[in-house]
JSON list of C-alpha atoms in Angstrom, two decimals:
[
{"chain": "A", "resi": 1, "resn": "MET", "atom": "CA", "xyz": [0.00, 0.00, 0.00]},
{"chain": "A", "resi": 2, "resn": "HIS", "atom": "CA", "xyz": [1.16, 3.53, -0.68]},
{"chain": "A", "resi": 3, "resn": "ASP", "atom": "CA", "xyz": [1.76, 6.00, 2.14]},
{"chain": "A", "resi": 4, "resn": "PRO", "atom": "CA", "xyz": [-0.65, 8.94, 2.33]},
{"chain": "A", "resi": 5, "resn": "ASN", "atom": "CA", "xyz": [0.98, 12.13, 1.10]},
{"chain": "A", "resi": 6, "resn": "PHE", "atom": "CA", "xyz": [-1.91, 14.56, 0.62]},
{"chain": "A", "resi": 7, "resn": "VAL", "atom": "CA", "xyz": [-4.36, 15.97, 3.17]},
{"chain": "A", "resi": 8, "resn": "ILE", "atom": "CA", "xyz": [-7.40, 17.96, 2.04]},
{"chain": "A", "resi": 9, "resn": "LEU", "atom": "CA", "xyz": [-9.33, 20.30, 4.32]},
{"chain": "A", "resi": 10, "resn": "TYR", "atom": "CA", "xyz": [-12.85, 21.20, 3.23]},
{"chain": "A", "resi": 11, "resn": "VAL", "atom": "CA", "xyz": [-13.56, 24.90, 3.79]},
{"chain": "A", "resi": 12, "resn": "ARG", "atom": "CA", "xyz": [-16.25, 27.51, 3.24]},
{"chain": "A", "resi": 13, "resn": "ASP", "atom": "CA", "xyz": [-14.02, 30.03, 1.39]},
{"chain": "A", "resi": 14, "resn": "ALA", "atom": "CA", "xyz": [-10.97, 28.61, -0.40]},
{"chain": "A", "resi": 15, "resn": "ALA", "atom": "CA", "xyz": [-9.32, 32.00, -1.03]},
{"chain": "A", "resi": 16, "resn": "ALA", "atom": "CA", "xyz": [-9.69, 33.10, 2.60]},
{"chain": "A", "resi": 17, "resn": "SER", "atom": "CA", "xyz": [-8.39, 29.76, 3.89]},
{"chain": "A", "resi": 18, "resn": "ALA", "atom": "CA", "xyz": [-5.49, 29.79, 1.42]},
{"chain": "A", "resi": 19, "resn": "SER", "atom": "CA", "xyz": [-4.54, 33.25, 2.68]},
{"chain": "A", "resi": 20, "resn": "PHE", "atom": "CA", "xyz": [-4.77, 32.05, 6.31]},
{"chain": "A", "resi": 21, "resn": "TYR", "atom": "CA", "xyz": [-2.53, 29.02, 5.66]},
{"chain": "A", "resi": 22, "resn": "ALA", "atom": "CA", "xyz": [-0.07, 31.01, 3.52]},
{"chain": "A", "resi": 23, "resn": "GLY", "atom": "CA", "xyz": [0.49, 33.32, 6.48]},
{"chain": "A", "resi": 24, "resn": "LEU", "atom": "CA", "xyz": [0.60, 30.51, 9.03]},
{"chain": "A", "resi": 25, "resn": "LEU", "atom": "CA", "xyz": [2.97, 28.30, 7.03]},
{"chain": "A", "resi": 26, "resn": "GLY", "atom": "CA", "xyz": [5.05, 31.07, 5.47]},
{"chain": "A", "resi": 27, "resn": "LEU", "atom": "CA", "xyz": [4.41, 29.52, 2.03]},
{"chain": "A", "resi": 28, "resn": "ALA", "atom": "CA", "xyz": [2.65, 30.57, -1.13]},
{"chain": "A", "resi": 29, "resn": "PRO", "atom": "CA", "xyz": [0.28, 27.98, -2.57]},
{"chain": "A", "resi": 30, "resn": "ALA", "atom": "CA", "xyz": [1.88, 25.80, -5.25]},
{"chain": "A", "resi": 31, "resn": "GLN", "atom": "CA", "xyz": [-1.49, 25.87, -7.01]},
{"chain": "A", "resi": 32, "resn": "ALA", "atom": "CA", "xyz": [-4.54, 28.10, -6.49]},
{"chain": "A", "resi": 33, "resn": "SER", "atom": "CA", "xyz": [-7.95, 28.63, -8.04]},
{"chain": "A", "resi": 34, "resn": "PRO", "atom": "CA", "xyz": [-11.18, 30.14, -6.73]},
{"chain": "A", "resi": 35, "resn": "THR", "atom": "CA", "xyz": [-12.22, 26.77, -5.25]},
{"chain": "A", "resi": 36, "resn": "PHE", "atom": "CA", "xyz": [-8.91, 25.06, -4.40]},
{"chain": "A", "resi": 37, "resn": "ALA", "atom": "CA", "xyz": [-5.37, 25.74, -3.17]},
{"chain": "A", "resi": 38, "resn": "MET", "atom": "CA", "xyz": [-2.49, 23.35, -2.63]},
{"chain": "A", "resi": 39, "resn": "PHE", "atom": "CA", "xyz": [0.61, 23.82, -0.47]},
{"chain": "A", "resi": 40, "resn": "ALA", "atom": "CA", "xyz": [3.75, 21.72, -0.95]},
{"chain": "A", "resi": 41, "resn": "LEU", "atom": "CA", "xyz": [5.11, 21.26, 2.59]},
{"chain": "A", "resi": 42, "resn": "ASP", "atom": "CA", "xyz": [8.81, 20.78, 3.33]},
{"chain": "A", "resi": 43, "resn": "GLY", "atom": "CA", "xyz": [8.40, 17.19, 4.54]},
{"chain": "A", "resi": 44, "resn": "GLY", "atom": "CA", "xyz": [6.84, 16.09, 1.22]},
{"chain": "A", "resi": 45, "resn": "MET", "atom": "CA", "xyz": [3.22, 16.22, 2.39]},
{"chain": "A", "resi": 46, "resn": "MET", "atom": "CA", "xyz": [0.74, 18.20, 0.31]},
{"chain": "A", "resi": 47, "resn": "LEU", "atom": "CA", "xyz": [-1.98, 20.26, 1.99]},
{"chain": "A", "resi": 48, "resn": "GLY", "atom": "CA", "xyz": [-5.08, 20.95, -0.06]},
{"chain": "A", "resi": 49, "resn": "ILE", "atom": "CA", "xyz": [-7.75, 23.55, 0.70]},
{"chain": "A", "resi": 50, "resn": "TRP", "atom": "CA", "xyz": [-11.00, 22.77, -1.17]},
{"chain": "A", "resi": 51, "resn": "ARG", "atom": "CA", "xyz": [-14.26, 24.70, -1.06]},
{"chain": "A", "resi": 52, "resn": "ALA", "atom": "CA", "xyz": [-16.73, 22.21, 0.41]},
{"chain": "A", "resi": 53, "resn": "ASP", "atom": "CA", "xyz": [-19.73, 23.16, -1.71]},
{"chain": "A", "resi": 54, "resn": "GLY", "atom": "CA", "xyz": [-17.98, 22.01, -4.90]},
{"chain": "A", "resi": 55, "resn": "VAL", "atom": "CA", "xyz": [-16.64, 18.64, -3.76]},
{"chain": "A", "resi": 56, "resn": "ALA", "atom": "CA", "xyz": [-17.98, 15.49, -5.45]},
{"chain": "A", "resi": 57, "resn": "PRO", "atom": "CA", "xyz": [-19.08, 13.30, -3.87]},
{"chain": "A", "resi": 58, "resn": "PRO", "atom": "CA", "xyz": [-20.26, 15.76, -1.20]},
{"chain": "A", "resi": 59, "resn": "ALA", "atom": "CA", "xyz": [-17.78, 16.40, 1.59]},
{"chain": "A", "resi": 60, "resn": "THR", "atom": "CA", "xyz": [-18.26, 16.38, 5.31]},
{"chain": "A", "resi": 61, "resn": "PRO", "atom": "CA", "xyz": [-18.95, 19.83, 6.75]},
{"chain": "A", "resi": 62, "resn": "PRO", "atom": "CA", "xyz": [-15.90, 22.07, 7.27]},
{"chain": "A", "resi": 63, "resn": "GLY", "atom": "CA", "xyz": [-14.13, 21.84, 10.60]},
{"chain": "A", "resi": 64, "resn": "GLY", "atom": "CA", "xyz": [-13.79, 18.11, 11.17]},
{"chain": "A", "resi": 65, "resn": "ALA", "atom": "CA", "xyz": [-10.02, 17.59, 10.90]},
{"chain": "A", "resi": 66, "resn": "GLU", "atom": "CA", "xyz": [-6.91, 18.13, 13.01]},
{"chain": "A", "resi": 67, "resn": "LEU", "atom": "CA", "xyz": [-3.48, 18.99, 11.62]},
{"chain": "A", "resi": 68, "resn": "ALA", "atom": "CA", "xyz": [-0.57, 18.28, 13.96]},
{"chain": "A", "resi": 69, "resn": "PHE", "atom": "CA", "xyz": [2.76, 20.09, 13.79]},
{"chain": "A", "resi": 70, "resn": "THR", "atom": "CA", "xyz": [5.67, 18.36, 15.55]},
{"chain": "A", "resi": 71, "resn": "VAL", "atom": "CA", "xyz": [8.33, 20.69, 16.95]},
{"chain": "A", "resi": 72, "resn": "GLY", "atom": "CA", "xyz": [11.63, 20.00, 18.67]},
{"chain": "A", "resi": 73, "resn": "ASP", "atom": "CA", "xyz": [11.08, 21.23, 22.22]},
{"chain": "A", "resi": 74, "resn": "ASP", "atom": "CA", "xyz": [8.76, 22.85, 24.75]},
{"chain": "A", "resi": 75, "resn": "ASP", "atom": "CA", "xyz": [10.22, 26.32, 24.13]},
{"chain": "A", "resi": 76, "resn": "THR", "atom": "CA", "xyz": [9.17, 26.08, 20.47]},
{"chain": "A", "resi": 77, "resn": "VAL", "atom": "CA", "xyz": [5.66, 25.09, 21.57]},
{"chain": "A", "resi": 78, "resn": "ARG", "atom": "CA", "xyz": [5.51, 28.19, 23.79]},
{"chain": "A", "resi": 79, "resn": "ALA", "atom": "CA", "xyz": [6.95, 30.46, 21.08]},
{"chain": "A", "resi": 80, "resn": "THR", "atom": "CA", "xyz": [4.51, 29.16, 18.46]},
{"chain": "A", "resi": 81, "resn": "HIS", "atom": "CA", "xyz": [1.63, 29.61, 20.91]},
{"chain": "A", "resi": 82, "resn": "ALA", "atom": "CA", "xyz": [2.66, 33.25, 21.47]},
{"chain": "A", "resi": 83, "resn": "ASP", "atom": "CA", "xyz": [3.00, 33.82, 17.71]},
{"chain": "A", "resi": 84, "resn": "TRP", "atom": "CA", "xyz": [-0.41, 32.33, 16.94]},
{"chain": "A", "resi": 85, "resn": "LEU", "atom": "CA", "xyz": [-2.05, 34.36, 19.72]},
{"chain": "A", "resi": 86, "resn": "ALA", "atom": "CA", "xyz": [-0.50, 37.49, 18.20]},
{"chain": "A", "resi": 87, "resn": "ARG", "atom": "CA", "xyz": [-1.92, 36.46, 14.80]},
{"chain": "A", "resi": 88, "resn": "GLY", "atom": "CA", "xyz": [-5.38, 36.24, 16.38]},
{"chain": "A", "resi": 89, "resn": "LEU", "atom": "CA", "xyz": [-5.89, 32.46, 16.18]},
{"chain": "A", "resi": 90, "resn": "ASP", "atom": "CA", "xyz": [-8.55, 31.02, 18.46]},
{"chain": "A", "resi": 91, "resn": "VAL", "atom": "CA", "xyz": [-6.63, 28.92, 20.99]},
{"chain": "A", "resi": 92, "resn": "LEU", "atom": "CA", "xyz": [-8.70, 26.01, 22.29]},
{"chain": "A", "resi": 93, "resn": "GLN", "atom": "CA", "xyz": [-6.10, 24.66, 24.72]},
{"chain": "A", "resi": 94, "resn": "PRO", "atom": "CA", "xyz": [-3.08, 26.57, 26.09]},
{"chain": "A", "resi": 95, "resn": "PRO", "atom": "CA", "xyz": [0.30, 24.84, 26.29]},
{"chain": "A", "resi": 96, "resn": "THR", "atom": "CA", "xyz": [-0.31, 21.74, 28.39]},
{"chain": "A", "resi": 97, "resn": "GLU", "atom": "CA", "xyz": [1.67, 18.65, 29.33]},
{"chain": "A", "resi": 98, "resn": "MET", "atom": "CA", "xyz": [-0.10, 15.67, 27.74]},
{"chain": "A", "resi": 99, "resn": "ASP", "atom": "CA", "xyz": [0.80, 11.97, 27.84]},
{"chain": "A", "resi": 100, "resn": "PHE", "atom": "CA", "xyz": [2.36, 12.24, 24.34]},
{"chain": "A", "resi": 101, "resn": "GLY", "atom": "CA", "xyz": [4.22, 15.51, 24.98]},
{"chain": "A", "resi": 102, "resn": "TYR", "atom": "CA", "xyz": [3.85, 19.26, 25.52]},
{"chain": "A", "resi": 103, "resn": "SER", "atom": "CA", "xyz": [1.06, 20.64, 23.32]},
{"chain": "A", "resi": 104, "resn": "PHE", "atom": "CA", "xyz": [-1.40, 23.39, 22.53]},
{"chain": "A", "resi": 105, "resn": "THR", "atom": "CA", "xyz": [-4.38, 23.44, 20.18]},
{"chain": "A", "resi": 106, "resn": "ALA", "atom": "CA", "xyz": [-5.83, 26.27, 18.09]},
{"chain": "A", "resi": 107, "resn": "ARG", "atom": "CA", "xyz": [-8.54, 26.47, 15.45]},
{"chain": "A", "resi": 108, "resn": "ASP", "atom": "CA", "xyz": [-8.46, 27.70, 11.84]},
{"chain": "A", "resi": 109, "resn": "PRO", "atom": "CA", "xyz": [-11.27, 29.89, 10.41]},
{"chain": "A", "resi": 110, "resn": "ASP", "atom": "CA", "xyz": [-13.30, 26.77, 9.47]},
{"chain": "A", "resi": 111, "resn": "GLY", "atom": "CA", "xyz": [-12.93, 25.08, 12.85]},
{"chain": "A", "resi": 112, "resn": "HIS", "atom": "CA", "xyz": [-10.20, 22.59, 11.91]},
{"chain": "A", "resi": 113, "resn": "ARG", "atom": "CA", "xyz": [-7.97, 21.93, 14.89]},
{"chain": "A", "resi": 114, "resn": "LEU", "atom": "CA", "xyz": [-4.27, 22.83, 14.69]},
{"chain": "A", "resi": 115, "resn": "ARG", "atom": "CA", "xyz": [-2.12, 21.07, 17.27]},
{"chain": "A", "resi": 116, "resn": "VAL", "atom": "CA", "xyz": [1.52, 21.97, 17.94]},
{"chain": "A", "resi": 117, "resn": "PHE", "atom": "CA", "xyz": [3.46, 19.54, 20.12]},
{"chain": "A", "resi": 118, "resn": "ALA", "atom": "CA", "xyz": [6.90, 18.53, 21.26]},
{"chain": "A", "resi": 119, "resn": "PRO", "atom": "CA", "xyz": [6.94, 14.72, 21.72]},
{"chain": "A", "resi": 120, "resn": "ALA", "atom": "CA", "xyz": [7.54, 13.37, 25.22]},
{"chain": "A", "resi": 121, "resn": "ARG", "atom": "CA", "xyz": [11.09, 12.20, 25.69]}
]
């Protein structure tokens, strides 16, 4: 079986979500149209943003996914948390020690969860 290499988030407004993720990731979309944008991430994963009302077969409502960002240490978790607060992201959980590591969770404009964590050592 092939490894997954492409994640698609279904959104209400593809252009607005593409702008949000471009700022968050520090990347321009590799491809963009009025209904879709694709980001080529450094690790080889592709992130797609697709307007939900044009997906066939129909997609689940926006807001049902979680993207996780692994970072190297707790200080990076805290720094990213501060940066995302300054950007106005809705933080659902402040930096917290979890069984898998130190983590915080925010939400994108469509309600998708964004988790940043440093794995437990």
